[in-house]
């Protein structure tokens, strides 16, 4: 069984140390996200990447934030209301079904989500379906080595295995970027 994040620990998702190790604005800009685009955040949690993406795509862009855990989406809706951000649609999804249409996104992000899913190719097929023909995926995962935080080592996916899963569903031009000793990123295209 895959390791799942406990929503009771949601405050850990927005702490200063995490922002230092995983700077959301820098990562999204490095991946190429721009004003006016449509961004999909699968497993959005409390909005760690959703909120910066909303700012980057601006009022002419759209952000779709999906999560299977209502506690996370309720928290994010509350944060969006407080911040008066209006270009984000927060949706509850199932693990293998995203309530958005095909060919919608310019960018799709999955941050620390793939290791939590049992049927990885089924999950990635559903993600692929939501991207435009020119769409890009940003996959961020834990390095496959012991660290003082994060999921157990046996649940982590090494970068080559992540690329293999992505290739199986049709993603191409895959590039791995080591972000630091905790995380790596794979960027690819439809």
Backbone as ProteinMPNN parsed JSONL, in Angstrom:
{"seq_chain_A": "XXXXXXXXXXXXXXXXXXXXXXXXXXXXXXXXXXXXXXXXXXXXXXXXXXXXXXXXXXXXXXXXXXXXXXXXXXXXXXXXXXXXXXXXXXXXXXXXXXXXXXXXXXXXXXXXXXXXXXXXXXXXXXXXXXXXXXXXXXXXXXXXXXXXXXXXXXXXXXXXXXXXXXXXXXXXXXXXXXXXXXXXXXXXXX", "coords_chain_A": {"N_chain_A": [[0.836, -1.186, 0.0], [0.498, 2.234, -0.805], [2.231, 5.043, 0.624], [0.558, 7.547, 2.357], [0.094, 11.059, 2.771], [-0.578, 12.587, 5.875], [-3.291, 14.588, 6.494], [-3.545, 16.012, 8.875], [-1.101, 17.022, 9.389], [-0.799, 19.311, 7.902], [0.237, 21.893, 8.335], [2.961, 21.613, 8.097], [3.393, 21.778, 5.416], [3.651, 24.398, 4.638], [5.835, 25.571, 5.828], [8.801, 27.576, 6.647], [11.29, 26.335, 6.178], [10.697, 24.428, 4.232], [9.971, 26.102, 2.135], [12.426, 27.193, 1.59], [13.886, 24.958, 0.694], [12.301, 24.12, -1.399], [11.479, 26.193, -3.421], [8.608, 27.656, -4.52], [7.859, 29.699, -6.471], [10.235, 30.081, -7.966], [10.653, 27.488, -9.005], [8.334, 27.092, -10.607], [8.6, 29.177, -12.448], [11.078, 28.524, -13.597], [10.356, 26.198, -14.877], [8.834, 27.25, -16.865], [6.269, 28.423, -16.691], [3.858, 30.906, -17.463], [2.264, 34.182, -17.698], [-1.242, 34.231, -18.354], [-1.603, 31.559, -18.932], [-2.976, 28.187, -18.479], [-3.021, 26.338, -15.589], [-2.694, 23.287, -13.909], [-2.985, 21.787, -10.832], [-2.372, 18.902, -9.428], [-3.216, 17.089, -6.625], [-3.132, 19.208, -4.846], [-3.076, 19.943, -2.172], [-2.605, 22.206, 0.47], [-2.224, 24.372, -1.131], [0.372, 25.101, -1.782], [1.834, 25.267, -4.232], [-0.238, 26.153, -5.781], [-1.091, 28.784, -5.073], [1.211, 30.484, -5.716], [1.239, 29.878, -8.483], [-1.194, 30.957, -9.319], [-0.666, 33.661, -9.049], [1.441, 33.947, -10.905], [0.252, 33.198, -13.42], [-1.686, 35.09, -13.541], [-4.542, 37.392, -13.909], [-5.62, 36.789, -16.409], [-5.089, 34.188, -16.738], [-5.691, 30.737, -15.676], [-6.152, 28.599, -12.849], [-6.412, 25.298, -11.833], [-7.071, 23.519, -9.032], [-6.706, 20.469, -7.594], [-7.622, 17.898, -5.308], [-7.838, 14.891, -3.384], [-8.545, 14.948, -0.789], [-10.811, 16.347, 1.274], [-10.41, 18.03, 3.504], [-8.048, 19.344, 2.847], [-8.765, 20.76, 0.468], [-10.82, 22.373, 1.469], [-9.378, 23.977, 3.255], [-7.694, 25.303, 1.414], [-9.604, 26.706, -0.123], [-10.501, 28.496, 1.803], [-8.145, 29.99, 2.233], [-7.867, 31.16, -0.305], [-10.127, 32.753, -0.371], [-9.559, 34.556, 1.731], [-7.325, 35.794, 0.611], [-8.405, 36.899, -1.595], [-8.144, 35.874, -4.148], [-9.055, 35.126, -7.408], [-8.755, 33.555, -9.667], [-8.633, 30.814, -9.413], [-9.845, 27.543, -9.431], [-11.048, 25.294, -7.206], [-11.19, 21.883, -6.756], [-12.589, 18.764, -5.76], [-11.311, 15.553, -6.261], [-11.16, 12.15, -7.48], [-8.801, 9.516, -6.951], [-8.124, 8.513, -9.451], [-9.593, 9.929, -11.245], [-10.189, 12.992, -12.619], [-12.077, 15.878, -12.306], [-12.144, 17.566, -14.678], [-12.04, 18.902, -18.01], [-10.769, 17.398, -21.097], [-7.656, 18.282, -22.738], [-7.058, 20.778, -21.492], [-5.04, 22.026, -19.88], [-2.056, 24.05, -19.917], [0.111, 23.616, -18.344], [0.823, 21.064, -15.996], [1.091, 20.108, -12.683], [2.492, 17.829, -10.387], [3.234, 17.43, -7.244], [5.063, 15.674, -5.004], [3.25, 13.529, -5.091], [3.017, 11.261, -6.78], [4.314, 9.057, -5.585], [2.443, 8.349, -3.715], [0.434, 6.998, -4.964], [-1.139, 3.993, -5.972], [-1.674, 2.721, -8.543], [0.191, 3.768, -10.782], [0.528, 4.264, -13.615], [-2.133, 4.375, -14.513], [-3.039, 6.61, -13.12], [-1.314, 8.565, -14.209], [-2.117, 8.469, -16.898], [-4.629, 9.655, -16.71], [-3.844, 12.222, -15.941], [-2.386, 12.994, -18.223], [-4.446, 13.166, -20.094], [-5.66, 15.581, -19.477], [-4.08, 17.613, -20.412], [-3.139, 20.063, -22.899], [-2.186, 19.653, -26.384], [0.328, 20.786, -26.61], [1.094, 20.748, -24.026], [2.753, 20.7, -20.785], [4.341, 18.749, -18.239], [5.123, 18.875, -14.788], [6.795, 17.147, -12.535], [7.379, 16.548, -9.228], [9.323, 14.957, -6.85], [10.374, 13.071, -3.928], [13.826, 12.563, -3.301], [15.383, 9.393, -3.809], [16.498, 8.42, -1.268], [17.475, 8.09, 2.163], [16.141, 10.5, 4.32], [15.698, 12.913, 6.935], [13.052, 13.634, 7.017], [9.908, 13.119, 5.307], [8.459, 10.527, 3.148], [8.684, 6.931, 3.846], [11.656, 5.261, 2.704], [11.181, 3.013, 1.021], [8.863, 3.721, -0.317], [9.51, 5.738, -2.009], [10.313, 7.046, -5.276], [12.704, 6.538, -7.723], [14.408, 8.856, -9.959], [14.784, 7.789, -12.598], [12.904, 5.725, -12.694], [10.58, 7.222, -12.395], [10.67, 8.685, -14.802], [10.314, 6.525, -16.55], [7.656, 5.697, -15.959], [6.315, 8.021, -16.829], [7.0, 8.065, -19.578], [5.679, 5.745, -20.421], [3.002, 6.516, -20.617], [3.015, 8.381, -22.592], [4.358, 10.838, -22.325], [7.09, 12.934, -23.284], [10.46, 14.066, -24.152], [11.746, 14.247, -21.64], [13.21, 15.654, -18.799], [15.402, 15.537, -16.096], [15.832, 17.283, -13.096], [17.872, 17.838, -10.444], [16.848, 19.124, -7.522], [17.698, 19.498, -4.898], [19.121, 17.923, -1.968], [16.858, 16.722, -1.023], [14.747, 16.726, -2.944], [13.733, 16.073, -6.385], [13.013, 17.038, -9.777], [11.037, 16.297, -12.591], [10.589, 17.325, -15.828], [8.466, 17.387, -18.58], [6.903, 16.826, -21.842], [3.737, 16.704, -23.59]], "CA_chain_A": [[0.0, 0.0, 0.0], [1.271, 3.468, -0.925], [2.293, 5.924, 1.796], [-0.259, 8.75, 2.172], [0.348, 12.18, 3.663], [-1.626, 12.793, 6.86], [-3.696, 15.997, 6.433], [-3.388, 16.663, 10.175], [0.227, 17.656, 9.373], [-0.795, 20.276, 6.799], [1.067, 23.068, 8.626], [4.319, 21.322, 7.615], [3.46, 22.06, 3.984], [3.882, 25.817, 4.368], [6.852, 26.123, 6.721], [9.91, 28.321, 6.022], [12.332, 25.405, 5.728], [10.225, 23.844, 2.97], [10.052, 27.146, 1.097], [13.843, 27.337, 1.249], [14.296, 23.77, -0.063], [11.417, 23.906, -2.54], [10.908, 27.529, -3.662], [7.583, 27.44, -5.545], [7.912, 30.663, -7.576], [11.411, 29.778, -8.793], [10.425, 26.217, -9.709], [7.322, 27.283, -11.651], [9.163, 30.037, -13.501], [12.12, 27.741, -14.278], [9.673, 25.236, -15.748], [8.301, 27.996, -18.008], [4.906, 28.925, -16.506], [3.779, 32.325, -17.812], [0.973, 34.86, -17.605], [-2.27, 33.863, -19.322], [-1.689, 30.113, -19.15], [-3.825, 27.375, -17.607], [-2.179, 25.509, -14.743], [-3.431, 22.274, -13.151], [-2.216, 21.314, -9.679], [-2.95, 17.633, -8.967], [-2.728, 16.881, -5.255], [-2.772, 20.595, -4.486], [-2.893, 20.134, -0.733], [-3.012, 23.504, 1.025], [-1.994, 25.429, -2.113], [1.785, 25.478, -1.791], [2.141, 25.704, -5.597], [-1.442, 26.768, -6.367], [-1.1, 30.236, -4.851], [2.194, 31.127, -6.598], [0.822, 29.711, -9.884], [-2.265, 31.924, -9.569], [-0.017, 34.962, -9.23], [2.219, 33.934, -12.15], [-0.616, 33.19, -14.623], [-2.399, 36.36, -13.503], [-5.996, 37.412, -14.076], [-6.028, 36.205, -17.699], [-4.82, 32.759, -16.664], [-6.551, 29.958, -14.789], [-5.532, 27.53, -12.078], [-7.304, 24.257, -11.331], [-6.415, 22.878, -7.895], [-7.444, 19.248, -7.297], [-7.127, 17.031, -4.259], [-8.802, 13.877, -2.957], [-8.812, 15.143, 0.638], [-11.654, 17.544, 1.457], [-9.79, 18.91, 4.504], [-7.066, 20.168, 2.128], [-9.437, 21.696, -0.444], [-11.529, 23.369, 2.287], [-8.357, 24.912, 3.73], [-7.27, 26.131, 0.284], [-10.703, 27.632, -0.444], [-10.476, 29.534, 2.834], [-6.983, 30.849, 1.946], [-8.17, 31.931, -1.516], [-11.099, 33.768, 0.023], [-8.831, 35.577, 2.504], [-6.406, 36.492, -0.299], [-9.225, 37.453, -2.7], [-7.657, 35.348, -5.432], [-10.253, 34.702, -8.113], [-8.484, 32.779, -10.873], [-8.395, 29.423, -9.019], [-10.993, 26.666, -9.211], [-10.66, 24.207, -6.31], [-12.076, 20.748, -7.016], [-12.278, 17.468, -5.174], [-11.197, 14.529, -7.299], [-10.823, 10.823, -6.994], [-7.396, 9.272, -7.253], [-7.921, 8.217, -10.869], [-10.556, 10.681, -12.034], [-10.084, 14.426, -12.378], [-13.291, 16.472, -12.853], [-11.862, 18.649, -15.627], [-12.121, 18.414, -19.387], [-9.539, 17.086, -21.843], [-6.972, 19.362, -23.462], [-7.305, 22.019, -20.77], [-3.895, 22.669, -19.261], [-0.745, 24.309, -20.517], [1.036, 22.991, -17.393], [0.253, 20.241, -14.939], [2.066, 19.848, -11.629], [2.26, 16.828, -9.343], [4.34, 17.582, -6.297], [5.036, 14.673, -3.928], [1.974, 12.829, -5.22], [3.11, 9.985, -7.487], [4.682, 7.969, -4.664], [1.271, 8.015, -2.905], [-0.557, 6.343, -5.814], [-0.884, 2.565, -6.243], [-1.663, 2.469, -9.993], [0.85, 4.975, -11.282], [0.258, 4.553, -15.032], [-3.54, 4.789, -14.622], [-3.054, 7.978, -12.613], [-0.643, 9.433, -15.186], [-2.98, 8.551, -18.089], [-5.655, 10.662, -16.431], [-3.162, 13.516, -15.989], [-2.062, 13.246, -19.629], [-5.71, 13.507, -20.756], [-6.07, 16.954, -19.166], [-3.144, 18.586, -20.996], [-3.208, 20.417, -24.319], [-1.154, 18.991, -27.196], [1.637, 21.387, -26.326], [1.175, 20.843, -22.567], [3.947, 20.228, -20.084], [4.167, 18.218, -16.895], [6.176, 19.095, -13.798], [6.655, 16.126, -11.499], [8.368, 16.728, -8.167], [9.296, 13.822, -5.924], [11.454, 12.915, -2.957], [14.991, 11.786, -3.718], [15.32, 8.007, -3.329], [17.509, 8.197, -0.234], [16.985, 8.4, 3.511], [16.225, 11.865, 4.831], [15.055, 12.977, 8.248], [11.613, 13.802, 6.835], [9.396, 12.551, 4.07], [7.932, 9.165, 3.212], [9.695, 5.872, 3.976], [12.472, 5.031, 1.514], [10.58, 2.013, 0.136], [7.771, 4.327, -1.078], [10.044, 6.771, -2.903], [10.521, 6.634, -6.671], [13.911, 7.19, -8.229], [14.118, 9.646, -11.159], [14.674, 6.962, -13.816], [11.614, 5.036, -12.633], [9.57, 8.249, -12.666], [10.7, 8.906, -16.247], [9.741, 5.341, -17.187], [6.198, 5.806, -15.831], [5.862, 9.117, -17.691], [7.131, 7.617, -20.969], [4.659, 4.721, -20.688], [1.713, 7.113, -20.955], [3.162, 9.252, -23.75], [5.157, 12.044, -22.125], [8.379, 12.87, -23.973], [11.443, 15.124, -23.865], [11.809, 14.281, -20.182], [14.467, 16.158, -18.239], [15.46, 15.459, -14.635], [16.575, 18.357, -12.442], [18.043, 17.636, -9.004], [16.59, 20.403, -6.865], [18.561, 19.509, -3.722], [19.268, 16.575, -1.418], [15.532, 16.193, -0.7], [13.786, 16.652, -4.043], [14.08, 16.215, -7.8], [11.899, 17.434, -10.643], [11.06, 15.842, -13.979], [9.77, 18.156, -16.696], [8.254, 16.718, -19.86], [5.859, 17.378, -22.734], [2.768, 15.78, -24.187]], "C_chain_A": [[0.883, 1.252, 0.0], [1.179, 4.294, 0.356], [1.502, 7.194, 1.492], [0.119, 9.807, 3.208], [-0.839, 12.346, 4.605], [-2.025, 14.274, 6.864], [-3.611, 16.736, 7.769], [-2.034, 17.382, 10.273], [0.331, 18.766, 8.322], [0.055, 21.519, 7.054], [2.509, 22.856, 8.173], [4.497, 21.72, 6.153], [3.774, 23.513, 3.658], [4.995, 26.411, 5.227], [8.028, 26.741, 5.951], [10.995, 27.408, 5.475], [11.951, 24.786, 4.385], [10.338, 24.873, 1.841], [11.488, 27.391, 0.666], [14.292, 26.171, 0.355], [13.505, 23.559, -1.35], [10.725, 25.224, -2.878], [9.892, 27.51, -4.813], [7.65, 28.417, -6.724], [9.065, 30.326, -8.526], [11.19, 28.522, -9.627], [9.441, 26.399, -10.853], [7.854, 28.146, -12.792], [10.243, 29.298, -14.295], [11.496, 26.738, -15.25], [8.987, 25.927, -16.927], [6.891, 28.533, -17.862], [4.886, 30.435, -16.711], [2.365, 32.857, -17.651], [0.033, 34.366, -18.706], [-2.44, 32.367, -19.542], [-2.658, 29.453, -18.171], [-2.946, 26.348, -16.911], [-3.063, 24.55, -13.953], [-2.509, 21.741, -12.065], [-2.918, 20.076, -9.121], [-2.345, 17.306, -7.607], [-2.297, 18.205, -4.664], [-2.527, 20.81, -3.006], [-3.408, 21.482, -0.285], [-2.708, 24.667, 0.077], [-0.566, 25.914, -2.217], [2.236, 25.973, -3.172], [0.962, 26.425, -6.241], [-1.385, 28.288, -6.263], [-0.04, 30.958, -5.689], [1.801, 31.02, -8.08], [-0.259, 30.722, -10.24], [-1.685, 33.314, -9.81], [0.729, 35.016, -10.569], [1.317, 33.995, -13.379], [-1.477, 34.442, -14.682], [-3.879, 36.252, -13.817], [-6.488, 36.836, -15.412], [-5.75, 34.708, -17.76], [-5.777, 32.078, -15.7], [-5.724, 28.907, -14.067], [-6.634, 26.59, -11.608], [-6.537, 23.502, -10.255], [-7.271, 21.685, -7.469], [-6.787, 18.474, -6.167], [-8.234, 16.058, -3.88], [-9.248, 14.093, -1.517], [-9.558, 16.46, 0.844], [-11.059, 18.515, 2.478], [-8.777, 19.858, 3.837], [-7.768, 21.2, 1.232], [-10.23, 22.748, 0.328], [-10.553, 24.42, 2.811], [-7.941, 25.862, 2.602], [-8.363, 27.133, -0.104], [-10.723, 28.8, 0.545], [-9.318, 30.515, 2.591], [-7.237, 31.729, 0.716], [-9.157, 33.05, -1.209], [-10.418, 34.91, 0.771], [-7.961, 36.434, 1.597], [-7.12, 37.173, -1.458], [-8.694, 37.067, -4.076], [-8.833, 34.722, -6.154], [-10.003, 33.834, -9.344], [-8.189, 31.306, -10.582], [-9.722, 28.711, -8.815], [-10.494, 25.48, -8.395], [-11.687, 23.084, -6.458], [-11.623, 19.518, -6.246], [-12.286, 16.44, -6.296], [-11.133, 13.159, -6.642], [-9.368, 10.604, -7.397], [-7.149, 9.083, -8.754], [-8.931, 8.924, -11.77], [-10.535, 12.144, -11.653], [-11.267, 15.115, -13.052], [-13.029, 17.726, -13.701], [-11.807, 18.051, -17.024], [-10.745, 18.088, -19.975], [-8.934, 18.36, -22.428], [-7.15, 20.731, -22.807], [-6.022, 22.752, -20.399], [-2.702, 22.912, -20.16], [0.324, 23.62, -19.676], [0.241, 22.172, -16.386], [1.363, 19.916, -13.953], [1.568, 18.723, -10.74], [3.46, 16.914, -8.426], [4.141, 16.622, -5.129], [3.717, 13.91, -3.914], [2.165, 11.42, -5.782], [3.456, 8.831, -6.558], [3.499, 7.527, -3.795], [0.237, 7.184, -3.664], [-0.166, 4.888, -6.079], [-0.687, 2.321, -7.738], [-1.112, 3.697, -10.716], [0.535, 5.273, -12.749], [-1.198, 4.966, -15.246], [-3.688, 6.254, -14.208], [-2.448, 8.941, -13.639], [-1.401, 9.53, -16.497], [-4.041, 9.626, -17.9], [-5.039, 12.065, -16.454], [-2.888, 13.927, -17.441], [-3.291, 13.763, -20.381], [-6.054, 14.989, -20.59], [-5.189, 18.025, -19.817], [-3.409, 18.837, -22.473], [-2.097, 19.674, -25.067], [0.24, 19.538, -26.94], [1.92, 21.434, -24.826], [2.43, 20.237, -21.972], [3.576, 19.727, -18.695], [5.389, 18.569, -16.057], [5.899, 18.085, -12.686], [7.765, 16.349, -10.478], [8.202, 15.583, -7.182], [10.482, 13.888, -4.977], [12.606, 12.143, -3.584], [14.879, 10.387, -3.103], [16.503, 7.749, -2.405], [16.921, 8.626, 1.098], [17.192, 9.876, 3.828], [15.453, 11.891, 6.148], [13.547, 13.21, 8.164], [11.201, 13.194, 5.507], [8.949, 11.119, 4.247], [9.055, 8.142, 3.412], [10.403, 5.625, 2.637], [11.808, 4.074, 0.525], [9.429, 2.576, -0.695], [8.26, 5.373, -2.078], [10.342, 6.182, -4.278], [11.792, 7.304, -7.166], [13.6, 7.867, -9.57], [13.977, 8.811, -12.432], [13.36, 6.196, -13.849], [10.48, 6.02, -12.918], [9.507, 8.536, -14.169], [10.069, 7.739, -16.992], [8.212, 5.373, -17.125], [5.652, 6.877, -16.773], [5.924, 8.733, -19.169], [6.029, 6.627, -21.348], [3.314, 5.319, -21.092], [1.815, 8.155, -22.066], [3.942, 10.535, -23.542], [6.529, 11.856, -22.773], [9.254, 14.061, -23.597], [11.586, 15.344, -22.364], [13.193, 14.699, -19.698], [14.387, 16.099, -16.723], [16.33, 16.598, -14.117], [16.65, 18.005, -10.955], [17.882, 18.994, -8.337], [17.485, 20.584, -5.64], [18.619, 18.09, -3.165], [17.93, 15.932, -1.071], [14.697, 15.863, -1.932], [14.45, 16.668, -5.429], [12.813, 16.571, -8.572], [12.118, 16.793, -12.008], [10.116, 16.734, -14.754], [9.668, 17.443, -18.033], [7.12, 17.363, -20.626], [4.935, 16.278, -23.196], [3.274, 15.417, -25.565]], "O_chain_A": [[1.884, 1.319, 0.713], [0.179, 4.247, 1.073], [1.749, 7.848, 0.479], [0.422, 9.494, 4.359], [-1.988, 12.254, 4.173], [-1.205, 15.129, 7.195], [-3.604, 17.966, 7.789], [-1.845, 18.243, 11.132], [1.432, 19.117, 7.9], [0.543, 22.137, 6.108], [3.211, 23.828, 7.892], [5.616, 21.969, 5.704], [4.126, 23.83, 2.522], [5.091, 27.633, 5.345], [8.224, 26.467, 4.766], [11.56, 27.684, 4.416], [12.797, 24.642, 3.502], [10.753, 24.544, 0.73], [11.744, 27.753, -0.483], [14.999, 26.383, -0.631], [13.977, 22.902, -2.277], [9.523, 25.368, -2.652], [10.285, 27.361, -5.969], [7.509, 27.994, -7.872], [8.884, 30.293, -9.743], [11.505, 28.498, -10.817], [9.683, 25.913, -11.958], [7.587, 27.874, -13.962], [10.317, 29.427, -15.517], [12.049, 26.467, -16.316], [8.598, 25.263, -17.888], [6.348, 29.061, -18.832], [5.753, 31.156, -16.218], [1.406, 32.101, -17.492], [0.454, 34.116, -19.835], [-3.34, 31.953, -20.271], [-3.097, 30.053, -17.19], [-2.222, 25.589, -17.555], [-4.076, 24.964, -13.389], [-1.394, 21.298, -12.343], [-3.931, 20.185, -8.43], [-1.125, 17.251, -7.453], [-1.232, 18.312, -4.057], [-1.844, 21.759, -2.622], [-4.528, 21.863, -0.622], [-2.911, 25.825, 0.441], [-0.318, 27.023, -2.691], [2.937, 26.98, -3.271], [1.154, 27.227, -7.155], [-1.605, 28.993, -7.248], [-0.361, 31.964, -6.322], [2.007, 31.963, -8.844], [-0.248, 31.284, -11.335], [-2.16, 34.052, -10.673], [0.655, 36.017, -11.282], [1.589, 34.77, -14.295], [-1.95, 34.818, -15.755], [-4.41, 35.152, -13.974], [-7.648, 36.44, -15.526], [-6.131, 34.038, -18.72], [-6.561, 32.726, -15.006], [-4.736, 28.394, -14.593], [-7.649, 27.02, -11.061], [-5.487, 22.917, -10.523], [-8.413, 21.852, -7.039], [-5.562, 18.401, -6.074], [-9.418, 16.358, -4.035], [-10.222, 13.487, -1.072], [-9.013, 17.541, 0.62], [-11.202, 19.726, 2.314], [-8.665, 21.024, 4.216], [-7.405, 22.376, 1.239], [-10.309, 23.897, -0.106], [-10.861, 25.612, 2.812], [-7.846, 27.072, 2.805], [-8.061, 28.293, -0.383], [-10.937, 29.949, 0.159], [-9.491, 31.726, 2.728], [-6.864, 32.902, 0.7], [-9.033, 34.159, -1.728], [-10.663, 36.082, 0.487], [-7.864, 37.647, 1.781], [-6.512, 37.933, -2.212], [-8.784, 37.834, -5.035], [-9.535, 33.883, -5.59], [-10.957, 33.417, -10.001], [-7.571, 30.623, -11.399], [-10.608, 29.206, -8.12], [-9.615, 24.743, -8.841], [-12.889, 23.3, -6.307], [-10.427, 19.264, -6.1], [-13.155, 16.457, -7.168], [-11.062, 13.033, -5.42], [-8.782, 11.424, -8.104], [-6.09, 9.45, -9.264], [-9.097, 8.552, -12.932], [-10.824, 12.503, -10.512], [-11.452, 14.957, -14.258], [-13.609, 18.788, -13.472], [-11.561, 16.858, -17.2], [-9.709, 18.455, -19.421], [-9.612, 19.375, -22.589], [-7.368, 21.727, -23.496], [-5.926, 23.966, -20.582], [-2.375, 22.11, -21.035], [1.311, 23.107, -20.203], [-0.862, 22.543, -15.984], [2.45, 19.497, -14.348], [0.391, 18.662, -10.385], [4.567, 16.517, -8.79], [3.181, 16.738, -4.367], [3.138, 13.673, -2.854], [1.532, 10.479, -5.303], [2.936, 7.728, -6.732], [3.542, 6.45, -3.2], [-0.734, 6.715, -3.07], [0.992, 4.59, -6.374], [0.338, 1.782, -8.154], [-1.864, 4.546, -11.196], [0.296, 6.431, -13.094], [-1.47, 5.828, -16.082], [-4.376, 7.031, -14.869], [-3.007, 10.005, -13.902], [-1.345, 10.567, -17.158], [-4.319, 10.407, -18.81], [-5.669, 13.001, -16.946], [-3.132, 15.07, -17.828], [-3.192, 14.678, -21.199], [-6.673, 15.584, -21.473], [-5.519, 19.21, -19.775], [-3.844, 17.946, -23.202], [-1.181, 19.131, -24.45], [1.224, 18.807, -27.05], [2.873, 22.083, -24.395], [3.079, 19.38, -22.573], [2.634, 20.211, -18.066], [6.522, 18.562, -16.537], [4.888, 18.171, -11.99], [8.947, 16.339, -10.822], [7.095, 15.278, -6.738], [11.441, 14.633, -5.181], [12.385, 11.177, -4.315], [14.342, 10.225, -2.007], [17.393, 6.959, -2.721], [15.987, 9.426, 1.151], [18.276, 10.425, 3.628], [14.654, 10.997, 6.432], [12.839, 13.0, 9.149], [12.039, 12.806, 4.693], [9.038, 10.555, 5.337], [10.226, 8.442, 3.179], [9.802, 5.768, 1.572], [11.865, 4.3, -0.684], [9.048, 1.963, -1.693], [7.482, 5.84, -2.91], [10.589, 4.984, -4.421], [11.939, 8.519, -7.038], [12.639, 7.494, -10.242], [13.121, 9.11, -13.264], [12.764, 6.032, -14.914], [9.523, 5.677, -13.611], [8.421, 8.62, -14.742], [9.357, 7.95, -17.974], [7.546, 5.105, -18.125], [4.64, 6.661, -17.439], [5.005, 9.039, -19.928], [5.51, 6.666, -22.464], [2.562, 4.689, -21.835], [0.807, 8.752, -22.444], [4.171, 11.265, -24.507], [7.061, 10.746, -22.802], [8.85, 14.939, -22.835], [11.552, 16.476, -21.881], [14.21, 14.162, -20.137], [13.411, 16.561, -16.132], [17.421, 16.846, -14.631], [15.623, 17.888, -10.287], [18.681, 19.904, -8.559], [17.971, 21.683, -5.374], [18.2, 17.149, -3.839], [17.868, 14.723, -0.848], [14.017, 14.837, -1.965], [15.55, 17.189, -5.616], [11.697, 16.421, -8.075], [13.239, 16.751, -12.516], [8.955, 16.884, -14.373], [10.666, 16.951, -18.559], [6.467, 18.295, -20.157], [5.282, 15.097, -23.201], [2.629, 14.646, -26.276]]}, "name": "protein", "num_of_chains": 1, "seq": "XXXXXXXXXXXXXXXXXXXXXXXXXXXXXXXXXXXXXXXXXXXXXXXXXXXXXXXXXXXXXXXXXXXXXXXXXXXXXXXXXXXXXXXXXXXXXXXXXXXXXXXXXXXXXXXXXXXXXXXXXXXXXXXXXXXXXXXXXXXXXXXXXXXXXXXXXXXXXXXXXXXXXXXXXXXXXXXXXXXXXXXXXXXXXX"}
